[in-house]
PDB file of C-alpha atoms in Angstrom:
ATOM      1  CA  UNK A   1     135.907  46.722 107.909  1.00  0.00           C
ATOM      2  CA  UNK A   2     136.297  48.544 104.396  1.00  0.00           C
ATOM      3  CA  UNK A   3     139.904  47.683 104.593  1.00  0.00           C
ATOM      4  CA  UNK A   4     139.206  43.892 104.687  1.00  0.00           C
ATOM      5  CA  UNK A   5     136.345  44.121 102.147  1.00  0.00           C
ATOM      6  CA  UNK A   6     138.648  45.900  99.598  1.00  0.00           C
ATOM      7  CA  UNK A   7     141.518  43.334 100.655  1.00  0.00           C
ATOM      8  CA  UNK A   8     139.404  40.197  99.133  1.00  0.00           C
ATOM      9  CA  UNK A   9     138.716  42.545  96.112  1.00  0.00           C
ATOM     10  CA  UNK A  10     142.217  43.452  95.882  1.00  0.00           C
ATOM     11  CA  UNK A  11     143.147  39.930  96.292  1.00  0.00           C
ATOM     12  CA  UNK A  12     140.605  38.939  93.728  1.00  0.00           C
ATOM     13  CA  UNK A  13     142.164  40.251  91.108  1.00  0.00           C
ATOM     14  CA  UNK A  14     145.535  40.070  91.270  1.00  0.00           C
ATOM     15  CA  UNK A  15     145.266  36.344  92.053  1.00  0.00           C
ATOM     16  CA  UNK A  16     143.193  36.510  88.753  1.00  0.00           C
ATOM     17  CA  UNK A  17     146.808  38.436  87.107  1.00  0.00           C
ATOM     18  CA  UNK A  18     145.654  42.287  87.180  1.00  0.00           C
ATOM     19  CA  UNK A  19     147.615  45.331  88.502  1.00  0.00           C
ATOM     20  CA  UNK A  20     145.879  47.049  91.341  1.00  0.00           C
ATOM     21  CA  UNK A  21     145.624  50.517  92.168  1.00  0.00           C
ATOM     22  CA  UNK A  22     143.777  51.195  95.659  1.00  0.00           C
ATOM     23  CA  UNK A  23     142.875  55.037  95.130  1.00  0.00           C
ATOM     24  CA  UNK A  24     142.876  55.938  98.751  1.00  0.00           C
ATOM     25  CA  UNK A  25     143.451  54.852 102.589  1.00  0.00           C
ATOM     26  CA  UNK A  26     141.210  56.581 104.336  1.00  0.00           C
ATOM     27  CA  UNK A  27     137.504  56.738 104.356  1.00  0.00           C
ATOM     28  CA  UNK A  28     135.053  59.535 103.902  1.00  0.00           C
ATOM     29  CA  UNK A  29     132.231  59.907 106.314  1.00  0.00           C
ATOM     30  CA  UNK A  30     131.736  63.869 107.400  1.00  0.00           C
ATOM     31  CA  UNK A  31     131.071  65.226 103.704  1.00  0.00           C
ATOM     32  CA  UNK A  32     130.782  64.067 100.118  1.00  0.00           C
ATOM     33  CA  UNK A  33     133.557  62.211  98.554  1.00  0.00           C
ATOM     34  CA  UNK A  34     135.343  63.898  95.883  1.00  0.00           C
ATOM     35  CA  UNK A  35     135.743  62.251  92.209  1.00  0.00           C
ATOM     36  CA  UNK A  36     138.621  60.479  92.764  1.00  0.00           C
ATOM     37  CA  UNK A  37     137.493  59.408  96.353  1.00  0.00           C
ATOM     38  CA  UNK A  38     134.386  57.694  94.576  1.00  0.00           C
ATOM     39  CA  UNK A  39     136.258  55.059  93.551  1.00  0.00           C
ATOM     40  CA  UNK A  40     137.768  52.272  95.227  1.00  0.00           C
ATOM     41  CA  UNK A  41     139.954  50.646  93.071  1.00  0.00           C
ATOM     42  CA  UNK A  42     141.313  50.375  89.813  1.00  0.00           C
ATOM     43  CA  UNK A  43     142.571  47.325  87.833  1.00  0.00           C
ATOM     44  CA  UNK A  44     144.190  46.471  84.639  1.00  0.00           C
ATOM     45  CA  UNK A  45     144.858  43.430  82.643  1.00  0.00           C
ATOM     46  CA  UNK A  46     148.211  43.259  81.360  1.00  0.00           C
ATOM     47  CA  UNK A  47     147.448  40.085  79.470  1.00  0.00           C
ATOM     48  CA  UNK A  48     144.326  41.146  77.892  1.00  0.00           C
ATOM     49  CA  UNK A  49     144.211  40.457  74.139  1.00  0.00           C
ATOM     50  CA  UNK A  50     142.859  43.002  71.351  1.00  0.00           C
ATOM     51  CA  UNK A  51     139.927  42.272  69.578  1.00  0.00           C
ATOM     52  CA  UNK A  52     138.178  39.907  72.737  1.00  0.00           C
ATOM     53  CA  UNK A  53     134.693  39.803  73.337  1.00  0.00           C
ATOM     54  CA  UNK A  54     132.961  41.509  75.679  1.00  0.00           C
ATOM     55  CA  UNK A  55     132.944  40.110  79.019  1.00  0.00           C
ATOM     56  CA  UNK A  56     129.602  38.915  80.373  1.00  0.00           C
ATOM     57  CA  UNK A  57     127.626  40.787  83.157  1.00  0.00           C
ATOM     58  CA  UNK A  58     127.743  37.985  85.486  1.00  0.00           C
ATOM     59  CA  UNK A  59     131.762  38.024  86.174  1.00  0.00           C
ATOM     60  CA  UNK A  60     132.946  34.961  87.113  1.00  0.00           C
ATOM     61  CA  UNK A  61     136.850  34.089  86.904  1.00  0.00           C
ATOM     62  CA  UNK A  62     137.306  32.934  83.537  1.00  0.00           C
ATOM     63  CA  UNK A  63     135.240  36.213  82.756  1.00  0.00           C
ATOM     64  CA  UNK A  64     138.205  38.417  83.607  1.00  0.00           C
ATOM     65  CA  UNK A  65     140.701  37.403  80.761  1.00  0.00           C
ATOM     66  CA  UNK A  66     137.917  40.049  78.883  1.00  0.00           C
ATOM     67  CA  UNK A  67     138.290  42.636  80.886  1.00  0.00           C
ATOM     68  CA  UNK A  68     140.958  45.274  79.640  1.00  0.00           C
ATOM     69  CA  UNK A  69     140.794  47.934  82.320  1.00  0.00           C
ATOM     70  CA  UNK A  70     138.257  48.719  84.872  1.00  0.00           C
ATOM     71  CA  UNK A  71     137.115  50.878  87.784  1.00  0.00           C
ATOM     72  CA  UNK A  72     135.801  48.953  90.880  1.00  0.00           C
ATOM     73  CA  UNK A  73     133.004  50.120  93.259  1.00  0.00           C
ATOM     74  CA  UNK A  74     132.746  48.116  96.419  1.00  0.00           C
ATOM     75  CA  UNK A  75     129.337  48.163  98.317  1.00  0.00           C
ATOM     76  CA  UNK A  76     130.368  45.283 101.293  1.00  0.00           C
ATOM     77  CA  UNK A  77     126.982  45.466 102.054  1.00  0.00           C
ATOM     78  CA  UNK A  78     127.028  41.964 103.776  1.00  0.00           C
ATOM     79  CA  UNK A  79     123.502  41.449 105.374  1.00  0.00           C
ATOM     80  CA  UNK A  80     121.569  43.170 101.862  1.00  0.00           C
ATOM     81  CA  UNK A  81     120.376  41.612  99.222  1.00  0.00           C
ATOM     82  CA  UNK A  82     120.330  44.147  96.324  1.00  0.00           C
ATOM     83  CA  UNK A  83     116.545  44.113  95.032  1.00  0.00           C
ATOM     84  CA  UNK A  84     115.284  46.550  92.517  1.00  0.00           C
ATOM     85  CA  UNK A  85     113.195  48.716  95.649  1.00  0.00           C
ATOM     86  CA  UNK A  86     116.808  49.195  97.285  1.00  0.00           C
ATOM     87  CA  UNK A  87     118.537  49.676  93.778  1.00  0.00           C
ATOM     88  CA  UNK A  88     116.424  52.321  92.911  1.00  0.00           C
ATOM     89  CA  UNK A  89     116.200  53.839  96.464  1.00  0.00           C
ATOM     90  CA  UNK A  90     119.887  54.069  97.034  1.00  0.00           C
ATOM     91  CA  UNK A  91     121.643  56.642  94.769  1.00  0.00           C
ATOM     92  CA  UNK A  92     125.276  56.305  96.561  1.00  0.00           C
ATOM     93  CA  UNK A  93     125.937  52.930  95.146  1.00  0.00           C
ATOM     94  CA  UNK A  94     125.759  54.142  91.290  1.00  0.00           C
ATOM     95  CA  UNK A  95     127.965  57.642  92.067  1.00  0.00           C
ATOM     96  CA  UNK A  96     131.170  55.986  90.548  1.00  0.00           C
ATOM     97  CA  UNK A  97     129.309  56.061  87.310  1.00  0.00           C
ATOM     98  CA  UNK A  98     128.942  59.728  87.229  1.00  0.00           C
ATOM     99  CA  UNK A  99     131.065  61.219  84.291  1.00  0.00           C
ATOM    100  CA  UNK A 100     133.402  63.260  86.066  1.00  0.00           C
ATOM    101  CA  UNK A 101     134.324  60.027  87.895  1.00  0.00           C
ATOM    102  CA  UNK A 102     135.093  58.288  84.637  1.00  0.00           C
ATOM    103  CA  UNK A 103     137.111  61.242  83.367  1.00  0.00           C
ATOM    104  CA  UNK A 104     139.584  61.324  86.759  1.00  0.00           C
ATOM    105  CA  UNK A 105     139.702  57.336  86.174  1.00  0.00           C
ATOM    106  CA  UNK A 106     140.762  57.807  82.271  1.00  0.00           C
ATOM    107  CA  UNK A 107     143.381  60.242  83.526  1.00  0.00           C
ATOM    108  CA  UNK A 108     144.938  57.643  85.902  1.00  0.00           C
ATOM    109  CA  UNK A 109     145.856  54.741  83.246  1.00  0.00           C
ATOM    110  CA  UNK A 110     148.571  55.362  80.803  1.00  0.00           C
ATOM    111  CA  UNK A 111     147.624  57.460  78.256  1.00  0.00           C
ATOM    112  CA  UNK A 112     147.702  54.181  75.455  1.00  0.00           C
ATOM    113  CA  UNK A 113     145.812  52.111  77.469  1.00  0.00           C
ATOM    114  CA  UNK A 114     142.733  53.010  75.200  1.00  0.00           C
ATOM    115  CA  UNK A 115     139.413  54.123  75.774  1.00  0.00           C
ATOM    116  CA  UNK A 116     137.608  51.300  76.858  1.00  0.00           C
ATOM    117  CA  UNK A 117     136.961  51.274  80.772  1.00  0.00           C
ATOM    118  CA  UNK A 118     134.216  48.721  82.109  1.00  0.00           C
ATOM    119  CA  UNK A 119     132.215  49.879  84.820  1.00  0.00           C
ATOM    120  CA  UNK A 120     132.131  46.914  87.381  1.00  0.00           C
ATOM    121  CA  UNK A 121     130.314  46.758  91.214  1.00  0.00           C
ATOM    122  CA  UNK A 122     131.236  44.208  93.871  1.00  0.00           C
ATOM    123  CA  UNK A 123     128.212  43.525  95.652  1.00  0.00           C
ATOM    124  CA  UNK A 124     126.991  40.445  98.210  1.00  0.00           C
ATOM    125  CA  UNK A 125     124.650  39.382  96.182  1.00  0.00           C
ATOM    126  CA  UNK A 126     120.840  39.617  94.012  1.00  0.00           C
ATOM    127  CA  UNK A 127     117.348  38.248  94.882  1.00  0.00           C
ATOM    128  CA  UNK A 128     117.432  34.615  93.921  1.00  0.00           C
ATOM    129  CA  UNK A 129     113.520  34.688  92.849  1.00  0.00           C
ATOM    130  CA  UNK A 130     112.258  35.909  89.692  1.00  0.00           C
ATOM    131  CA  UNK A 131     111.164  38.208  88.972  1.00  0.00           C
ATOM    132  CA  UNK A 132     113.079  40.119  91.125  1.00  0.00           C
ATOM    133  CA  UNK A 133     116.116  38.594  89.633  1.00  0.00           C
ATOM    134  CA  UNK A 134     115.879  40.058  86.578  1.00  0.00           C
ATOM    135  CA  UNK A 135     114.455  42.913  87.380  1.00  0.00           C
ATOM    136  CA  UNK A 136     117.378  44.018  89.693  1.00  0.00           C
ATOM    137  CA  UNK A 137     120.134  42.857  86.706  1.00  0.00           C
ATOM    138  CA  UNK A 138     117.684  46.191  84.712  1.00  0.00           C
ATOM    139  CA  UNK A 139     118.324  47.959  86.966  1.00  0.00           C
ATOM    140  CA  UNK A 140     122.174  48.131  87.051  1.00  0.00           C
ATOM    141  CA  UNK A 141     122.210  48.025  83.586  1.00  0.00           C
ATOM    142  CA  UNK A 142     120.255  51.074  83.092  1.00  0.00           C
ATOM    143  CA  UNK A 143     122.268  52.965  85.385  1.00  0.00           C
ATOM    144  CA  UNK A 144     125.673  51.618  83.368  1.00  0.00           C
ATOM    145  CA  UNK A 145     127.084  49.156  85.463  1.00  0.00           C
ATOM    146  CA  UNK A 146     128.931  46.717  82.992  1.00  0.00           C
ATOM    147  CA  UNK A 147     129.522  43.831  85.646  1.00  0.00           C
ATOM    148  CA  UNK A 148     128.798  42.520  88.522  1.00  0.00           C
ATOM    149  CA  UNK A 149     131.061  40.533  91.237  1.00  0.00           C
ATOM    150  CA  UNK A 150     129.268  38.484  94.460  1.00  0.00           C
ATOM    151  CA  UNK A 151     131.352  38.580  97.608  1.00  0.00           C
ATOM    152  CA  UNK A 152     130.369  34.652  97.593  1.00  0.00           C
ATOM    153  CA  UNK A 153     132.189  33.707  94.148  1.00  0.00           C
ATOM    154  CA  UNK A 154     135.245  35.899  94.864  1.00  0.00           C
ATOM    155  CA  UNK A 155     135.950  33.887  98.461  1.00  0.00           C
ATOM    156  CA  UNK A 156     135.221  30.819  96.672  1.00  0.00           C
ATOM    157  CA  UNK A 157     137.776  31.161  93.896  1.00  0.00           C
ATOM    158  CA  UNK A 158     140.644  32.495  96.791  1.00  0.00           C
ATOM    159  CA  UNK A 159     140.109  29.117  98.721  1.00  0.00           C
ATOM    160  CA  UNK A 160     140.199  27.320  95.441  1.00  0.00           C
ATOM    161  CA  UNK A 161     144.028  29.411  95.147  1.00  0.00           C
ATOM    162  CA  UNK A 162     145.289  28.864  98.214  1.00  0.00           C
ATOM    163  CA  UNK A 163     147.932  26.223  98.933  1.00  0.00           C
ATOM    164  CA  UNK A 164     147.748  25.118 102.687  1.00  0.00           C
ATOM    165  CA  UNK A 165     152.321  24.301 102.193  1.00  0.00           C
ATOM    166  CA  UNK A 166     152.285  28.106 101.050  1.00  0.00           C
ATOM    167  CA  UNK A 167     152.955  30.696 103.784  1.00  0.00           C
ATOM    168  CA  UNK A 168     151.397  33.805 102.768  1.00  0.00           C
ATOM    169  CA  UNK A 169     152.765  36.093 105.626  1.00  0.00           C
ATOM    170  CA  UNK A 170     152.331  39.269 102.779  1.00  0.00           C
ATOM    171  CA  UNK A 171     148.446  39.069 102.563  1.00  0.00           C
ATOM    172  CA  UNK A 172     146.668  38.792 105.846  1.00  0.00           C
ATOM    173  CA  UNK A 173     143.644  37.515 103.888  1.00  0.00           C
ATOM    174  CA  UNK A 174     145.386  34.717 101.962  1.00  0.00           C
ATOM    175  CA  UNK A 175     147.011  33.544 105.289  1.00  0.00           C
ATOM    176  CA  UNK A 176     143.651  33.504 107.182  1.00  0.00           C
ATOM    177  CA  UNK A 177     142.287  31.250 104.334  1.00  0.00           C
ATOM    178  CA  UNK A 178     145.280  28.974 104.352  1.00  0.00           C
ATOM    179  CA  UNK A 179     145.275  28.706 107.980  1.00  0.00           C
ATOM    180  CA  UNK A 180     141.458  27.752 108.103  1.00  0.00           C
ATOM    181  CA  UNK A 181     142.102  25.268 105.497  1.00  0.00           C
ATOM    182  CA  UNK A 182     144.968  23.719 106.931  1.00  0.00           C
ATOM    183  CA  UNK A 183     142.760  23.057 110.032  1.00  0.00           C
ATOM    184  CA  UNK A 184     139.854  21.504 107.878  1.00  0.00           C
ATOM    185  CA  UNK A 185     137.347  24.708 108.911  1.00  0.00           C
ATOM    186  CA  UNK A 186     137.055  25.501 104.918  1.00  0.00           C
ATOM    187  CA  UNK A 187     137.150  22.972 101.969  1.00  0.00           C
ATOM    188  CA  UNK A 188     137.540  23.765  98.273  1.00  0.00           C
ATOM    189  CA  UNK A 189     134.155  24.619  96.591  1.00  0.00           C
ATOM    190  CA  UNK A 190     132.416  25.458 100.193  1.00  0.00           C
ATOM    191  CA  UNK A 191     131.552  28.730 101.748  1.00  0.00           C
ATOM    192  CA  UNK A 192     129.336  27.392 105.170  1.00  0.00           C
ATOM    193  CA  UNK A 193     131.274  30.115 107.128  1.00  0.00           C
ATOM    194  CA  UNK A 194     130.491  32.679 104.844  1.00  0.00           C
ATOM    195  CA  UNK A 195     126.994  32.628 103.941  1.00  0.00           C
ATOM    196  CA  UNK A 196     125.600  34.502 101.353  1.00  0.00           C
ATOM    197  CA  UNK A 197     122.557  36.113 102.820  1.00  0.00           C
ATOM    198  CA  UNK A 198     121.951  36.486 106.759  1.00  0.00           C
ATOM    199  CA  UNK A 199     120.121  38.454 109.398  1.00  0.00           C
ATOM    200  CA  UNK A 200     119.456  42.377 108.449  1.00  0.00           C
ATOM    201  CA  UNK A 201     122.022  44.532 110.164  1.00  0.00           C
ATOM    202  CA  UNK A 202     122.760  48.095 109.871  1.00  0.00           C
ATOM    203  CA  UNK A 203     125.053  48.652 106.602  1.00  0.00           C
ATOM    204  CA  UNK A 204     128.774  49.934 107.914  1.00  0.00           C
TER     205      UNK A 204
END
């Protein structure tokens, strides 16, 4: 399933005009992951323009024109909702930020790319009460997480993409949209299949 979670990601972006660098494809289950193995994927911007503003912490599309370079955690954590108990409770989701992560992930983009790397985590999704909310947004702030991405807006902007006359026989995910929309079983601006919250299931 990892490989289909880091596929929308992956798709994400470069639909959004980044280069994409998928650091590995394999996954590590038997011991801990080394620093390069702690992170999933890393994207630049080749349009990005000096001097922007910061992007926000909330990143929706028209955040990423901000967004320079960046290294991407993944937690496809489908069934969880990320509260401030589980934030706090689950260590493995903020290892990406350590600082010999960072360093491997400075060495990897051309050496006048700059300095500044933001520090983003793909996630399913936050409480939707207050002040739980909030609280969980502290959280991930405090622990340096520069943005967050839901599962939920990332499918929603790749059905808004896809053209149902396109044949998109390189991406399996694109062509799985298309094929649903082309028989009327997903509609621009609506997610029904994929809901955003669900039933508690063991995390994969």
């Amino acid at each position: 399933m990892a490989a289909i979670d880091e596929g929308i990601v992956r798709e994400y972006f470069e639909q959004n005009g980044f280069l994409v660098r998928q650091m590995r494809k394999y996954q590590v289950q038997a011991r801990r992951k080394t620093s390069d193995e702690e992170i999933d994927l890393l994207v630049y911007n080749p349009s990005w323009k000096g001097g922007a503003r910061k992007p926000d912490f909330f990143l929706f599309s028209n955040e990423l024109p901000f967004i320079h370079r960046a290294v991407v955690s993944v937690k496809p954590w489908h069934t969880d909702v990320f509260s401030p108990g589980m934030l706090k409770s689950s260590p493995e989701i903020f290892r990406f930020l350590e600082e010999k992560v960072l360093k491997k992930a400075q060495t990897i983009f051309p050496s006048d790319a700059g300095e500044d790397l933001t520090k983003i985590l793909v996630l399913p999704g936050l409480p939707t009460a207050e002040p739980f909310r909030s609280q969980s947004v502290e959280v991930l702030k405090e622990k340096g997480v520069d943005g967050i991405i839901s599962f939920r807006s990332m499918l929603l902007d790749l059905i808004d993409k896809v053209e149902v006359n396109r044949s998109y026989g390189k991406s399996d995910t694109l062509q799985v949209i298309r094929i649903l929309k082309n028989y009327d079983l997903l509609n621009n601006g609506q997610l029904d299949m994929f809901p955003e919250r669900g039933a508690k299931r063991p995390r994969n």
